[in-house]
mmCIF file of C-alpha atoms in Angstrom:
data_model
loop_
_atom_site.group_PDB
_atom_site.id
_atom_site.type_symbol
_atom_site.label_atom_id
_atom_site.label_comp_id
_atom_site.label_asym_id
_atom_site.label_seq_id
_atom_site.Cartn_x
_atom_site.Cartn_y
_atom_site.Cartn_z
ATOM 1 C CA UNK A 1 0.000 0.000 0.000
ATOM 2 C CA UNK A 2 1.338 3.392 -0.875
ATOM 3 C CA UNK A 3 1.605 6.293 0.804
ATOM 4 C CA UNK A 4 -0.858 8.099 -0.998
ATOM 5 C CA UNK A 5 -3.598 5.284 -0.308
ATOM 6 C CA UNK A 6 -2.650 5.708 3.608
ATOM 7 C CA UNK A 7 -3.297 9.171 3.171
ATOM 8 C CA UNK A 8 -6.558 8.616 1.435
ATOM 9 C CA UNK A 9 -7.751 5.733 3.621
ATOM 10 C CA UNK A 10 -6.878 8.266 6.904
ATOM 11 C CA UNK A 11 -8.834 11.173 5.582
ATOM 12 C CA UNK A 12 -11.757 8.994 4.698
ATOM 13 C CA UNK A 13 -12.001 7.337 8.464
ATOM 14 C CA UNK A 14 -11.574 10.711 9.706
ATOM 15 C CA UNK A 15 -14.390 12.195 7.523
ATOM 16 C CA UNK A 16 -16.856 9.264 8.573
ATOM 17 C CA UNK A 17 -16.173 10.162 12.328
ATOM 18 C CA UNK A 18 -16.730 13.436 11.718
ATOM 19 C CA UNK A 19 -20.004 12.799 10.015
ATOM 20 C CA UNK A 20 -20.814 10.614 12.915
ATOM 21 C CA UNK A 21 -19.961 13.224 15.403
ATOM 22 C CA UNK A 22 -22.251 15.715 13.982
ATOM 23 C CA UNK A 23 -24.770 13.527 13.346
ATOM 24 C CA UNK A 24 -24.854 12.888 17.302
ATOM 25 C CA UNK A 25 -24.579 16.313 18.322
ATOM 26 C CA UNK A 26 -26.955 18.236 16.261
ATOM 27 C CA UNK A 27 -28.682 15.934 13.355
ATOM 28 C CA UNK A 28 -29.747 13.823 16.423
ATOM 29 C CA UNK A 29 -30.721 16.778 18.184
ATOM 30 C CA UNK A 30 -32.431 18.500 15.509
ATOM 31 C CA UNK A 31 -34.786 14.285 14.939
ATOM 32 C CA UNK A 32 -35.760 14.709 18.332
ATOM 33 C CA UNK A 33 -36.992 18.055 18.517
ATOM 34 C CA UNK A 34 -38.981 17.305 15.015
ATOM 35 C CA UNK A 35 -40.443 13.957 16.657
ATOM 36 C CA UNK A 36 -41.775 15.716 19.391
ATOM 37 C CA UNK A 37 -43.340 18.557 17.444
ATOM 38 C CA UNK A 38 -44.883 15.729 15.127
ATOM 39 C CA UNK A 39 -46.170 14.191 18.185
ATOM 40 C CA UNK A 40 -47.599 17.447 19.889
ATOM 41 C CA UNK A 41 -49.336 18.407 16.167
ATOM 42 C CA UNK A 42 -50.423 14.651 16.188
ATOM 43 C CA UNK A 43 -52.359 15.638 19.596
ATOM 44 C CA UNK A 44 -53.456 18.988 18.244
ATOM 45 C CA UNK A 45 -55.038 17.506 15.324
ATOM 46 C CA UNK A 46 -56.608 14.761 17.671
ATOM 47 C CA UNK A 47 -57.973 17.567 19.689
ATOM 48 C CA UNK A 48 -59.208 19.402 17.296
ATOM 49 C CA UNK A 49 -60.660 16.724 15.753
ATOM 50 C CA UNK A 50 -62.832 16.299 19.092
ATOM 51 C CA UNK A 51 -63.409 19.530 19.333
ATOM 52 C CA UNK A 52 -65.274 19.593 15.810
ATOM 53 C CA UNK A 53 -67.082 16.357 17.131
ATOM 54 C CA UNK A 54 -68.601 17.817 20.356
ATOM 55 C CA UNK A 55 -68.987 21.479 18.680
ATOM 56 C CA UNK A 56 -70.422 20.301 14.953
ATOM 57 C CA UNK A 57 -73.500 22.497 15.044
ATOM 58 C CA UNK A 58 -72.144 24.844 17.667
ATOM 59 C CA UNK A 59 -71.703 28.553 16.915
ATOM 60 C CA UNK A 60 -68.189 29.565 18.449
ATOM 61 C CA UNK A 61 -69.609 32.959 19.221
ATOM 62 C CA UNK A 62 -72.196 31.131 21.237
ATOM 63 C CA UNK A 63 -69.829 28.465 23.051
ATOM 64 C CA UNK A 64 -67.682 31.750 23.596
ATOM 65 C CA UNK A 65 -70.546 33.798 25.271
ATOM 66 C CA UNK A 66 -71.680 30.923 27.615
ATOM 67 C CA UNK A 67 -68.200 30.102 28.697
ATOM 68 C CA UNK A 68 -67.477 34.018 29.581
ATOM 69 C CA UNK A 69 -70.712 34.192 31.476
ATOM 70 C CA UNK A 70 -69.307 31.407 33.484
ATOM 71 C CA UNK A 71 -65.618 32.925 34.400
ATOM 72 C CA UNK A 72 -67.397 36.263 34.814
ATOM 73 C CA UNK A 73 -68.960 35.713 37.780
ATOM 74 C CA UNK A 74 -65.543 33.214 39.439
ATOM 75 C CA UNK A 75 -63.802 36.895 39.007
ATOM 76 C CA UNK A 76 -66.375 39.446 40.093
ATOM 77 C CA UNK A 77 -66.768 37.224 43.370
ATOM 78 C CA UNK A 78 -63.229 37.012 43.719
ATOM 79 C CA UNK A 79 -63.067 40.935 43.430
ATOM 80 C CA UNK A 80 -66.051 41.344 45.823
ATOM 81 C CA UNK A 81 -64.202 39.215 48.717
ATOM 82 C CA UNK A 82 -61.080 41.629 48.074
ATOM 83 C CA UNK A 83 -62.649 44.489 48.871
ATOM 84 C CA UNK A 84 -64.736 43.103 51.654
ATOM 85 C CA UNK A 85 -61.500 41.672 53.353
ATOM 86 C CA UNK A 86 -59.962 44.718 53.180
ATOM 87 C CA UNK A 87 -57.603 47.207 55.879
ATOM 88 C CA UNK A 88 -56.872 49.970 53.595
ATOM 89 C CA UNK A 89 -54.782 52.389 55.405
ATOM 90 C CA UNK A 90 -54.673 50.525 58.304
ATOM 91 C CA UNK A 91 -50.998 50.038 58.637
ATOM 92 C CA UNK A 92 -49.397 52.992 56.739
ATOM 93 C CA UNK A 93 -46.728 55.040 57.753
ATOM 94 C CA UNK A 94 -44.164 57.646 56.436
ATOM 95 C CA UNK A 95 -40.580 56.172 55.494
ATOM 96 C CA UNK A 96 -38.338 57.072 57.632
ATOM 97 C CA UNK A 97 -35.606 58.880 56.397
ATOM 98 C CA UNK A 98 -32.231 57.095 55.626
ATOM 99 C CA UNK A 99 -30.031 59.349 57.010
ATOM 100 C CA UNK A 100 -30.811 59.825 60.447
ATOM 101 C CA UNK A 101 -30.064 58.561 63.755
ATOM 102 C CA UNK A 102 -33.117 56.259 64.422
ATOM 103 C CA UNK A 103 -32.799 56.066 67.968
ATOM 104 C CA UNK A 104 -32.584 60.482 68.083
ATOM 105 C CA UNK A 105 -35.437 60.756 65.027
ATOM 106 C CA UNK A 106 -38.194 58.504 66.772
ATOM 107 C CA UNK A 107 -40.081 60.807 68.939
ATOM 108 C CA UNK A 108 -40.547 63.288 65.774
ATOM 109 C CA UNK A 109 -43.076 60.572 63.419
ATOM 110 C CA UNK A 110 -44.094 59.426 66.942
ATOM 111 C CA UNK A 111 -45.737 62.712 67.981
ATOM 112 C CA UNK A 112 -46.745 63.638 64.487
ATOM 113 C CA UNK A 113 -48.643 60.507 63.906
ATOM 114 C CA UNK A 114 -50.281 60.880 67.437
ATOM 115 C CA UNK A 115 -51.211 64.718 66.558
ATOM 116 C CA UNK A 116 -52.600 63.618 63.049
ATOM 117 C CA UNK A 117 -54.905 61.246 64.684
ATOM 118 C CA UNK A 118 -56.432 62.846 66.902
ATOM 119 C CA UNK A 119 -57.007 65.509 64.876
ATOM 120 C CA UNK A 120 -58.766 63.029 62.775
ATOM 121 C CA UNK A 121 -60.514 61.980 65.644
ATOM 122 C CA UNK A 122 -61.250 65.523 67.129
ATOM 123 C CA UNK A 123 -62.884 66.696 63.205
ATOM 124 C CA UNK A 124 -65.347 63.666 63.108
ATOM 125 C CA UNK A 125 -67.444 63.968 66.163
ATOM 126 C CA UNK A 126 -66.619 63.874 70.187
ATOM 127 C CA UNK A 127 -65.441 61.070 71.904
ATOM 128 C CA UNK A 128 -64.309 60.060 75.133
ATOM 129 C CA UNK A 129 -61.266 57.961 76.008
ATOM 130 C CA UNK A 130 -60.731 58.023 79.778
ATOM 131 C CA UNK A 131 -57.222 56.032 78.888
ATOM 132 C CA UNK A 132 -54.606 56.229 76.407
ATOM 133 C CA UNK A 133 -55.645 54.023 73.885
ATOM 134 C CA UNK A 134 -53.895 55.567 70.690
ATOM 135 C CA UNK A 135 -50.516 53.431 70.637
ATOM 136 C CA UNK A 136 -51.008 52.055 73.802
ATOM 137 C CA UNK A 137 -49.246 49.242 73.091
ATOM 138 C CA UNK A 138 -46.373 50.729 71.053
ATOM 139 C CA UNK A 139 -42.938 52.445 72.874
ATOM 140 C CA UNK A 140 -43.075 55.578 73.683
ATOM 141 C CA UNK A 141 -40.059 58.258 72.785
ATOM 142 C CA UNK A 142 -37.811 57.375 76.024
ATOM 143 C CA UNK A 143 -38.658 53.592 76.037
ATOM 144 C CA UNK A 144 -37.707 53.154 72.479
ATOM 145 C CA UNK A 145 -34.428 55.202 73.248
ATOM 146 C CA UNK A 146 -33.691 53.097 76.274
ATOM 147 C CA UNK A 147 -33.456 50.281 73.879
ATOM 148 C CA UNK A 148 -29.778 51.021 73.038
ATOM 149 C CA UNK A 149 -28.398 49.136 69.925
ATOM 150 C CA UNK A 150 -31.717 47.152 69.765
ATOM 151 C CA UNK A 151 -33.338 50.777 68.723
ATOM 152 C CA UNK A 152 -33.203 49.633 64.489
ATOM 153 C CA UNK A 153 -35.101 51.140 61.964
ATOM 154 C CA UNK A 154 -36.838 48.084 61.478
ATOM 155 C CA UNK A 155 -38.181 48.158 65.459
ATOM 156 C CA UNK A 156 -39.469 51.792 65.085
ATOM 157 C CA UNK A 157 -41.035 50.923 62.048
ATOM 158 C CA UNK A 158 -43.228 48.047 63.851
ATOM 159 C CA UNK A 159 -43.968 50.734 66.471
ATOM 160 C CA UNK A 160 -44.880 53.097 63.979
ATOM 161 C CA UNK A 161 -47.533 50.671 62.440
ATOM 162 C CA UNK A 162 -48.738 49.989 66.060
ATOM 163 C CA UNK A 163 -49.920 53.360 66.160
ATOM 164 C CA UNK A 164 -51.105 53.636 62.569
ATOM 165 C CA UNK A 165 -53.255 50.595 62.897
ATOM 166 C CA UNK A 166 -54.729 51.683 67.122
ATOM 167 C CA UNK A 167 -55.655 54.687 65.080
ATOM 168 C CA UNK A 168 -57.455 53.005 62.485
ATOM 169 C CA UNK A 169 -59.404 50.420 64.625
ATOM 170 C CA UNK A 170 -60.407 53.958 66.872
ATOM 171 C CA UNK A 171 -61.372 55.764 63.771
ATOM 172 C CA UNK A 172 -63.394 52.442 62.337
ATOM 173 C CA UNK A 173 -65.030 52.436 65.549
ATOM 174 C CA UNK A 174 -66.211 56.126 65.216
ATOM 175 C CA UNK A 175 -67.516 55.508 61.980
ATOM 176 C CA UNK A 176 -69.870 52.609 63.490
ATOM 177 C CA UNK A 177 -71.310 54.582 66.401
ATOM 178 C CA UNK A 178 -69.083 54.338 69.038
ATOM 179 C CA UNK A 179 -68.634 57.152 71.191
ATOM 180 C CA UNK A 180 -67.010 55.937 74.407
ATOM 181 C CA UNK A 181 -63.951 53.364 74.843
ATOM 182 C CA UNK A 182 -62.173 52.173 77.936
ATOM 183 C CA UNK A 183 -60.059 49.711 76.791
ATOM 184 C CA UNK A 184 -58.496 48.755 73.648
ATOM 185 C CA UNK A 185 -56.401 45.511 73.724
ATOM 186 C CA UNK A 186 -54.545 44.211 70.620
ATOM 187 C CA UNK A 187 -54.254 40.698 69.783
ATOM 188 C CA UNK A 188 -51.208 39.481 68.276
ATOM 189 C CA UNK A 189 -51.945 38.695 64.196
ATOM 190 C CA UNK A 190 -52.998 35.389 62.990
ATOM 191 C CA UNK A 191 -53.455 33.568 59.354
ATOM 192 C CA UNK A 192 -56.776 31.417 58.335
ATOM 193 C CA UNK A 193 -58.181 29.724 55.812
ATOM 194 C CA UNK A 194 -55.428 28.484 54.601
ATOM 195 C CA UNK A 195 -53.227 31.493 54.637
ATOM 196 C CA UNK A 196 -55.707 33.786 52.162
ATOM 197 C CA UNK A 197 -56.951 35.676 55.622
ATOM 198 C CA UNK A 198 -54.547 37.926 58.253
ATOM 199 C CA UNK A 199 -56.687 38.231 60.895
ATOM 200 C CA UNK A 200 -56.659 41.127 63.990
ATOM 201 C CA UNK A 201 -58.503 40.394 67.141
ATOM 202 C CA UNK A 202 -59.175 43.362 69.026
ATOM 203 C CA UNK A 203 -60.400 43.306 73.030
ATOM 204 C CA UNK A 204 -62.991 46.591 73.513
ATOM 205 C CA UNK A 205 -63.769 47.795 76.882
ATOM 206 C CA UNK A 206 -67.110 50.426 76.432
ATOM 207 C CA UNK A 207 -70.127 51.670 78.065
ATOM 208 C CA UNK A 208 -73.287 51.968 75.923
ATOM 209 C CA UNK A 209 -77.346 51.950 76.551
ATOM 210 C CA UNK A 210 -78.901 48.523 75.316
ATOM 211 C CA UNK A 211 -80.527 50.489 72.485
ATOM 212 C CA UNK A 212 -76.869 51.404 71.624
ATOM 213 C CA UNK A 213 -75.482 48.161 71.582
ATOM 214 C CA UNK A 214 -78.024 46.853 69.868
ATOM 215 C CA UNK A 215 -77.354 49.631 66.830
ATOM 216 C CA UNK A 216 -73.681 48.956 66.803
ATOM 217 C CA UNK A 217 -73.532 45.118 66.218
ATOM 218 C CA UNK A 218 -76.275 45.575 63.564
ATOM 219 C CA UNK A 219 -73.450 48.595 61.952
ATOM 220 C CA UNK A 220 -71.103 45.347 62.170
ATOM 221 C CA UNK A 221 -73.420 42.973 60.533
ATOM 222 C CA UNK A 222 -74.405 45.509 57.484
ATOM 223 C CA UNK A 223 -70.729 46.658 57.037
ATOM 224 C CA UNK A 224 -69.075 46.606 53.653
ATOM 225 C CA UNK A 225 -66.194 45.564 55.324
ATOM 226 C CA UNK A 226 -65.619 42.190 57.301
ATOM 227 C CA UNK A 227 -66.048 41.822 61.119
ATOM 228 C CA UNK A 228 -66.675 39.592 63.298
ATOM 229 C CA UNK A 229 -67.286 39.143 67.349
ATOM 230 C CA UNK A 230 -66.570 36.639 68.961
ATOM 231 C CA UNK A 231 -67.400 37.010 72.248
ATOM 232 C CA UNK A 232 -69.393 39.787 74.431
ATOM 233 C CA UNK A 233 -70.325 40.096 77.912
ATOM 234 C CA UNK A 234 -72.588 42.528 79.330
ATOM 235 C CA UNK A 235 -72.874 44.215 82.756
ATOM 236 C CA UNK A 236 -75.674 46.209 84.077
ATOM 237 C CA UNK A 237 -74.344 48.355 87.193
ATOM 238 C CA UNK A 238 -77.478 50.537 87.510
ATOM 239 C CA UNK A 239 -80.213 48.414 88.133
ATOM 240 C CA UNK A 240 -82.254 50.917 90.319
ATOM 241 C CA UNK A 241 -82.278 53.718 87.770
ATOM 242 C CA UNK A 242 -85.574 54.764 86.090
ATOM 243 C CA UNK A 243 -83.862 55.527 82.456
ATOM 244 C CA UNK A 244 -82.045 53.314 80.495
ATOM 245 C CA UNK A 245 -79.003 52.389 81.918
ATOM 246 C CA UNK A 246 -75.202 52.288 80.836
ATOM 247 C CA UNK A 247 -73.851 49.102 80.289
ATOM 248 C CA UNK A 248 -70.743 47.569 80.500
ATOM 249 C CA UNK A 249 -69.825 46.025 77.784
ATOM 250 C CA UNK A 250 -66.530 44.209 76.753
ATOM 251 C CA UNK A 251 -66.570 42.589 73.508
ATOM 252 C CA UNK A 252 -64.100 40.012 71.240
ATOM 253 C CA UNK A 253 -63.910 41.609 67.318
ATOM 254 C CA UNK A 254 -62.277 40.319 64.864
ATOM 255 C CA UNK A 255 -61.193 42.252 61.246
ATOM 256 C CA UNK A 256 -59.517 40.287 58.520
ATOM 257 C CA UNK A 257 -57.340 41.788 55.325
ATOM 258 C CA UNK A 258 -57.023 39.229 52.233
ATOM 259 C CA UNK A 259 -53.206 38.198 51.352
ATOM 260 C CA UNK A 260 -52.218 38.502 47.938
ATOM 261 C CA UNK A 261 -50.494 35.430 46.383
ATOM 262 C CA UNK A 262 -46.980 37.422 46.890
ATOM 263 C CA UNK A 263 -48.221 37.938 50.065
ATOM 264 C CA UNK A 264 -48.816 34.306 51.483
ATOM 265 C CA UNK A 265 -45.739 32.950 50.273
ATOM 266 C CA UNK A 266 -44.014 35.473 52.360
ATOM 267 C CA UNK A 267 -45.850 34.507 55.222
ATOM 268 C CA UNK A 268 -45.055 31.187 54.374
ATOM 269 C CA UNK A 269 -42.113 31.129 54.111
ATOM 270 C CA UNK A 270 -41.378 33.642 57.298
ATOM 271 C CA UNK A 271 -43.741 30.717 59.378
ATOM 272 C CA UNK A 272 -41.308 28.027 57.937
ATOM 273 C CA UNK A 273 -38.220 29.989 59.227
ATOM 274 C CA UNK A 274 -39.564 30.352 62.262
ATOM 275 C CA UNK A 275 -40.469 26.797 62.974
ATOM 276 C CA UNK A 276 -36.528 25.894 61.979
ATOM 277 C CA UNK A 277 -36.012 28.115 64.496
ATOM 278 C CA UNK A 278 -37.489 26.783 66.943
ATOM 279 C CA UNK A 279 -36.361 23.428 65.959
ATOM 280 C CA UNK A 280 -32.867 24.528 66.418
ATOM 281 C CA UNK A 281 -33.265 26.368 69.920
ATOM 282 C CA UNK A 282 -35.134 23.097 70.793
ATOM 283 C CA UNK A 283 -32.030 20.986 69.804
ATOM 284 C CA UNK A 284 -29.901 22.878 71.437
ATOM 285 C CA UNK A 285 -32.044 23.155 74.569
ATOM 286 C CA UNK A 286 -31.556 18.693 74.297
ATOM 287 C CA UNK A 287 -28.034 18.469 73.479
ATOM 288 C CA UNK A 288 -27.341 21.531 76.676
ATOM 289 C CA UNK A 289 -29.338 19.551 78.993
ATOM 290 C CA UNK A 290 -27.629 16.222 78.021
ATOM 291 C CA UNK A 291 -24.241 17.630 78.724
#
């Protein structure tokens, strides 16, 4: 065998692998991307096929109309509950600016917040709160100072919200009648129904005539927004007077704000974090105590 044949035989093995090697890296490639698209048009055909079956003497204007009068109503129900489960407002504040000294700034969106609320309060119609119930439960100026390094941004923010939302559930509360409160007790936040409700419990200390009561609960029934008591109990300290007496009344309400999907994913995943958490302080509690 010559030379020239050994150089001819080499160049024709080496042009067969190379054929071979693009065969298996795109020509392969490229078969089984155009056997799945033959499949999937095999299945569209076969669908549409069925389609012209069921629908033969069907106008598609018609099928069209009947199957939009269906979805309408899925979304207009959907947009109903939104608004019904709905805290607009309830827990807004101002941002708080990024260059300032948190712990030195706090009293200043503290006292405005206070001063814009009850001058809310003061423009609607008189009331009577014989305690501090307007951030009652949030820290004042000095206590949030006292705090130290634990006075963040992020801490007089949820003090901040405290107050926005106390507000709120005072001004709600003026809307629906009531003139006289107490005692205002927050609940800590829940999630129900599967995470599509967060739900605020609020503890209300008032005094009211019967005729009053009576004419606030129905305001809660017949509300456009959602509410919901859970509990009441009823005094009657004047049982010798001729007129219609005060009573004292304490009741359990409940409001509720619908989560956007964004929203209970969050949640989720903050309630997941939290149970690792735990999990963790718990293991460590175990493996502490077994030393």
């Amino acid at each position: 065998m010559t030379k020239e044949h050994i150089i001819t035989l080499v160049l024709f093995v080496a042009l067969i692998a190379a054929v071979g090697a693009v065969d298996r890296l795109y020509l392969a490639k490229i078969r089984k991307e155009l056997d799945d698209e033959t499949k999937r048009a095999q299945q569209l055909e076969g669908r549409l096929r069925d389609l012209e079956e069921t629908f033969v003497k069907s106008d598609p204007e018609d099928v069209v109309r009947i199957w939009s009068g269906k979805v309408v109503p899925w979304q207009t129900a959907a947009s109903e509950r939104t608004e019904f489960f709905n805290m607009e407002g309830a827990f807004d504040i101002e941002p708080i600016p990024e260059d300032v000294v948190v712990r030195f700034y706090y009293d200043t969106p503290y006292d405005e917040m206070l001063g814009r609320i009850w001058q809310d309060i003061n423009s609607r119609r008189p009331i009577y709160f014989p305690v501090q119930v307007i951030g009652a439960d949030a820290l004042d100026p000095d206590q949030f100072y006292n705090r130290g390094n634990e006075a963040t941004r992020e801490l007089a923010e949820e003090q901040l919200r405290k107050i926005a939302y106390s507000g709120y559930v005072v001004l709600t509360l003026l809307d629906l009648g009531l003139s006289y409160i107490e005692q205002l007790e927050v609940w800590p936040r829940r999630t129900e129904y599967g995470g599509f409700l967060e739900v605020w419990t609020l503890g209300i200390g008032t005094q009211m005539t019967f005729r009053e009561l009576v004419e606030f609960l129905e305001r809660l029934r017949t509300s456009d927004r959602y509410f919901t008591v859970h509990a009441i109990r009823i005094e009657n300290l004047n049982l010798m007077t001729r007129t219609p007496p005060y009573l004292q009344v304490q009741m359990l309400i409940s409001q509720a704000r619908f989560l956007e999907e964004q929203e209970r994913r969050e949640e989720k995943a903050d309630e997941e974090e939290k149970e690792e958490e735990e999990e963790e302080e718990e293991e460590a509690s175990l493996a502490s105590r077994a030393r």
